[in-house]
Amino acid sequence: MSAPYLGIEIGGTKLQFGVGTGQSGELLTLIRRDVDRGAGAAGILRQIAEVAPGLVAEYAVAAVGIGFGGPVDAVAGRVTRSNQVAGWENMPLVEWCTELLGIPAVLANDCDCAALAEARYGAGRGAATVLYVTVGTGIGGGLVVGDKLLGRGRPAVAEIGHLRPGTDAATPADTVEAVAAGPAIAQAVRRRLGEDAVPPEARQDLLRRCGDDPERLTAKVVAEAAAGGNAIATAVLQHAIQTLGWAIAQALTLTAADVVVVGGGVSLIGEAGFFEPLREAVAGYVFAPLRGSYRVVPAGLGEGVVVCGAVGLAPQDRG
């Protein structure tokens, strides 16, 4: 059996540790800890120091892979910054982990780790080129070509959430993420509730669903309302999915990916409410000769996807 490897996922709300061989998406163990944002990067580092050495000793771990929730300099082994937790600026995380654990370490963005995992072990397994998209609090992407994670030496790659949909999107804030991510969907509905020309029954239905507090609206609530025929929710969700489909189509036109794997909380809306209209939107925008040459499928690895990718990255830097 191959030597075990440790995968660590560092996010804004959760910290996960998993041990596996990198031969499949199965893990020997998976441990989750909640992140205390108030404790900053130092608090997360303390949690790693509490958990990781014991796993390295117990499983005779040979190397560690880290998937970080934010931009990283993978070649230098440094975190660039975190948009959720303070204290990560220019942090030499690979050096720190190597000193703590006494084994080699490698670093990647968490979405890139998830892309690698889905391409090797999950819904994209066996495909030559896999585009991974996660749609949740934000929208991220990763690209795997020939079993290799593309762009490891670059500041970013396949970040389709930061495409600007159309030439009228003139500022860095005018992005696909600003339309189609979960918080953006909820915010768009809140804006619509404040308009005068809103069908009263649709407004009343939405307010009932959120207990008369629009701040409690989520993408899940919006999706449930849309499934029930709510006109406001339906219009907002359709626009979000159409915009995401446009972005995926641009990426497909450039990469000719065989499989597009879509994960994240918004994708859990499901087949009828999310994937069917998404496939339709992609087909409407993609370069015509590519139609029918790709699949758009749900992610397959669930909660441990980033850890699985980090484990797969740990044996060697496949950049």
mmCIF file of N, CA and C in Angstrom, residues 35-82:
data_model
loop_
_atom_site.group_PDB
_atom_site.id
_atom_site.type_symbol
_atom_site.label_atom_id
_atom_site.label_comp_id
_atom_site.label_asym_id
_atom_site.label_seq_id
_atom_site.Cartn_x
_atom_site.Cartn_y
_atom_site.Cartn_z
ATOM 1 N N VAL A 35 -13.665 27.102 12.871
ATOM 2 C CA VAL A 35 -12.711 28.204 12.921
ATOM 3 C C VAL A 35 -13.303 29.356 13.723
ATOM 4 N N ASP A 36 -12.509 29.883 14.626
ATOM 5 C CA ASP A 36 -12.869 31.089 15.367
ATOM 6 C C ASP A 36 -12.216 32.266 14.646
ATOM 7 N N ARG A 37 -13.004 32.983 13.871
ATOM 8 C CA ARG A 37 -12.436 34.076 13.077
ATOM 9 C C ARG A 37 -11.795 35.136 13.968
ATOM 10 N N GLY A 38 -12.355 35.315 15.144
ATOM 11 C CA GLY A 38 -11.814 36.322 16.048
ATOM 12 C C GLY A 38 -10.389 36.024 16.491
ATOM 13 N N ALA A 39 -10.008 34.746 16.461
ATOM 14 C CA ALA A 39 -8.652 34.362 16.860
ATOM 15 C C ALA A 39 -7.651 34.519 15.726
ATOM 16 N N GLY A 40 -8.145 34.823 14.530
ATOM 17 C CA GLY A 40 -7.270 35.079 13.395
ATOM 18 C C GLY A 40 -6.472 33.874 12.949
ATOM 19 N N ALA A 41 -5.460 34.147 12.128
ATOM 20 C CA ALA A 41 -4.593 33.086 11.611
ATOM 21 C C ALA A 41 -3.885 32.350 12.751
ATOM 22 N N ALA A 42 -3.505 33.083 13.790
ATOM 23 C CA ALA A 42 -2.795 32.463 14.916
ATOM 24 C C ALA A 42 -3.641 31.371 15.557
ATOM 25 N N GLY A 43 -4.949 31.600 15.663
ATOM 26 C CA GLY A 43 -5.837 30.593 16.238
ATOM 27 C C GLY A 43 -5.894 29.337 15.390
ATOM 28 N N ILE A 44 -5.934 29.494 14.064
ATOM 29 C CA ILE A 44 -5.957 28.333 13.170
ATOM 30 C C ILE A 44 -4.637 27.573 13.242
ATOM 31 N N LEU A 45 -3.542 28.293 13.300
ATOM 32 C CA LEU A 45 -2.237 27.637 13.416
ATOM 33 C C LEU A 45 -2.137 26.835 14.709
ATOM 34 N N ARG A 46 -2.719 27.368 15.785
ATOM 35 C CA ARG A 46 -2.726 26.608 17.042
ATOM 36 C C ARG A 46 -3.531 25.324 16.886
ATOM 37 N N GLN A 47 -4.657 25.391 16.192
ATOM 38 C CA GLN A 47 -5.463 24.192 15.976
ATOM 39 C C GLN A 47 -4.700 23.153 15.150
ATOM 40 N N ILE A 48 -3.998 23.612 14.132
ATOM 41 C CA ILE A 48 -3.194 22.684 13.327
ATOM 42 C C ILE A 48 -2.131 22.023 14.192
ATOM 43 N N ALA A 49 -1.482 22.818 15.028
ATOM 44 C CA ALA A 49 -0.437 22.272 15.903
ATOM 45 C C ALA A 49 -0.999 21.276 16.911
ATOM 46 N N GLU A 50 -2.273 21.414 17.269
ATOM 47 C CA GLU A 50 -2.899 20.484 18.210
ATOM 48 C C GLU A 50 -3.272 19.146 17.559
ATOM 49 N N VAL A 51 -3.634 19.180 16.276
ATOM 50 C CA VAL A 51 -4.186 17.991 15.622
ATOM 51 C C VAL A 51 -3.180 17.284 14.706
ATOM 52 N N ALA A 52 -2.485 18.034 13.876
ATOM 53 C CA ALA A 52 -1.688 17.433 12.805
ATOM 54 C C ALA A 52 -0.546 16.537 13.287
ATOM 55 N N PRO A 53 0.239 16.921 14.305
ATOM 56 C CA PRO A 53 1.347 16.043 14.714
ATOM 57 C C PRO A 53 0.879 14.651 15.142
ATOM 58 N N GLY A 54 -0.276 14.572 15.807
ATOM 59 C CA GLY A 54 -0.794 13.269 16.217
ATOM 60 C C GLY A 54 -1.158 12.402 15.031
ATOM 61 N N LEU A 55 -1.722 12.994 13.990
ATOM 62 C CA LEU A 55 -2.067 12.235 12.792
ATOM 63 C C LEU A 55 -0.815 11.769 12.055
ATOM 64 N N VAL A 56 0.180 12.636 11.981
ATOM 65 C CA VAL A 56 1.443 12.259 11.329
ATOM 66 C C VAL A 56 2.069 11.064 12.036
ATOM 67 N N ALA A 57 2.063 11.082 13.359
ATOM 68 C CA ALA A 57 2.646 9.981 14.129
ATOM 69 C C ALA A 57 1.809 8.707 14.015
ATOM 70 N N GLU A 58 0.492 8.830 14.132
ATOM 71 C CA GLU A 58 -0.381 7.655 14.124
ATOM 72 C C GLU A 58 -0.349 6.912 12.799
ATOM 73 N N TYR A 59 -0.311 7.662 11.685
ATOM 74 C CA TYR A 59 -0.409 7.034 10.361
ATOM 75 C C TYR A 59 0.924 6.985 9.613
ATOM 76 N N ALA A 60 2.002 7.420 10.234
ATOM 77 C CA ALA A 60 3.315 7.471 9.580
ATOM 78 C C ALA A 60 3.222 8.232 8.258
ATOM 79 N N VAL A 61 2.696 9.418 8.346
ATOM 80 C CA VAL A 61 2.448 10.250 7.172
ATOM 81 C C VAL A 61 3.765 10.677 6.532
ATOM 82 N N ALA A 62 3.796 10.613 5.170
ATOM 83 C CA ALA A 62 5.034 10.902 4.453
ATOM 84 C C ALA A 62 5.154 12.364 4.027
ATOM 85 N N ALA A 63 4.027 13.026 3.800
ATOM 86 C CA ALA A 63 4.043 14.425 3.356
ATOM 87 C C ALA A 63 2.660 15.012 3.593
ATOM 88 N N VAL A 64 2.579 16.336 3.504
ATOM 89 C CA VAL A 64 1.312 17.014 3.763
ATOM 90 C C VAL A 64 0.981 17.956 2.614
ATOM 91 N N GLY A 65 -0.285 17.959 2.230
ATOM 92 C CA GLY A 65 -0.796 18.914 1.261
ATOM 93 C C GLY A 65 -1.788 19.825 1.950
ATOM 94 N N ILE A 66 -1.777 21.100 1.581
ATOM 95 C CA ILE A 66 -2.641 22.094 2.229
ATOM 96 C C ILE A 66 -3.471 22.800 1.177
ATOM 97 N N GLY A 67 -4.780 22.822 1.384
ATOM 98 C CA GLY A 67 -5.676 23.592 0.539
ATOM 99 C C GLY A 67 -6.150 24.808 1.315
ATOM 100 N N PHE A 68 -5.778 25.984 0.852
ATOM 101 C CA PHE A 68 -6.067 27.219 1.596
ATOM 102 C C PHE A 68 -7.182 28.009 0.924
ATOM 103 N N GLY A 69 -8.102 28.531 1.732
ATOM 104 C CA GLY A 69 -9.241 29.283 1.225
ATOM 105 C C GLY A 69 -8.917 30.726 0.942
ATOM 106 N N GLY A 70 -8.136 30.947 -0.094
ATOM 107 C CA GLY A 70 -7.736 32.292 -0.483
ATOM 108 C C GLY A 70 -6.569 32.216 -1.443
ATOM 109 N N PRO A 71 -6.119 33.349 -1.953
ATOM 110 C CA PRO A 71 -5.008 33.345 -2.896
ATOM 111 C C PRO A 71 -3.688 32.951 -2.231
ATOM 112 N N VAL A 72 -2.905 32.167 -2.957
ATOM 113 C CA VAL A 72 -1.620 31.699 -2.445
ATOM 114 C C VAL A 72 -0.559 31.840 -3.531
ATOM 115 N N ASP A 73 0.686 31.866 -3.103
ATOM 116 C CA ASP A 73 1.835 31.719 -4.000
ATOM 117 C C ASP A 73 2.322 30.293 -3.810
ATOM 118 N N ALA A 74 1.840 29.388 -4.662
ATOM 119 C CA ALA A 74 2.106 27.966 -4.477
ATOM 120 C C ALA A 74 3.584 27.638 -4.611
ATOM 121 N N VAL A 75 4.269 28.303 -5.515
ATOM 122 C CA VAL A 75 5.691 28.017 -5.731
ATOM 123 C C VAL A 75 6.512 28.417 -4.512
ATOM 124 N N ALA A 76 6.222 29.595 -3.951
ATOM 125 C CA ALA A 76 6.947 30.063 -2.766
ATOM 126 C C ALA A 76 6.433 29.424 -1.485
ATOM 127 N N GLY A 77 5.272 28.771 -1.548
ATOM 128 C CA GLY A 77 4.701 28.135 -0.364
ATOM 129 C C GLY A 77 4.128 29.138 0.628
ATOM 130 N N ARG A 78 3.666 30.271 0.107
ATOM 131 C CA ARG A 78 3.166 31.331 0.972
ATOM 132 C C ARG A 78 1.691 31.624 0.713
ATOM 133 N N VAL A 79 0.980 31.928 1.786
ATOM 134 C CA VAL A 79 -0.367 32.470 1.671
ATOM 135 C C VAL A 79 -0.252 33.944 1.307
ATOM 136 N N THR A 80 -1.025 34.370 0.322
ATOM 137 C CA THR A 80 -1.026 35.784 -0.050
ATOM 138 C C THR A 80 -1.868 36.593 0.939
ATOM 139 N N ARG A 81 -3.105 36.112 1.141
ATOM 140 C CA ARG A 81 -3.999 36.760 2.118
ATOM 141 C C ARG A 81 -5.243 35.894 2.251
ATOM 142 N N SER A 82 -6.065 36.220 3.226
ATOM 143 C CA SER A 82 -7.395 35.633 3.359
ATOM 144 C C SER A 82 -8.408 36.756 3.363
#
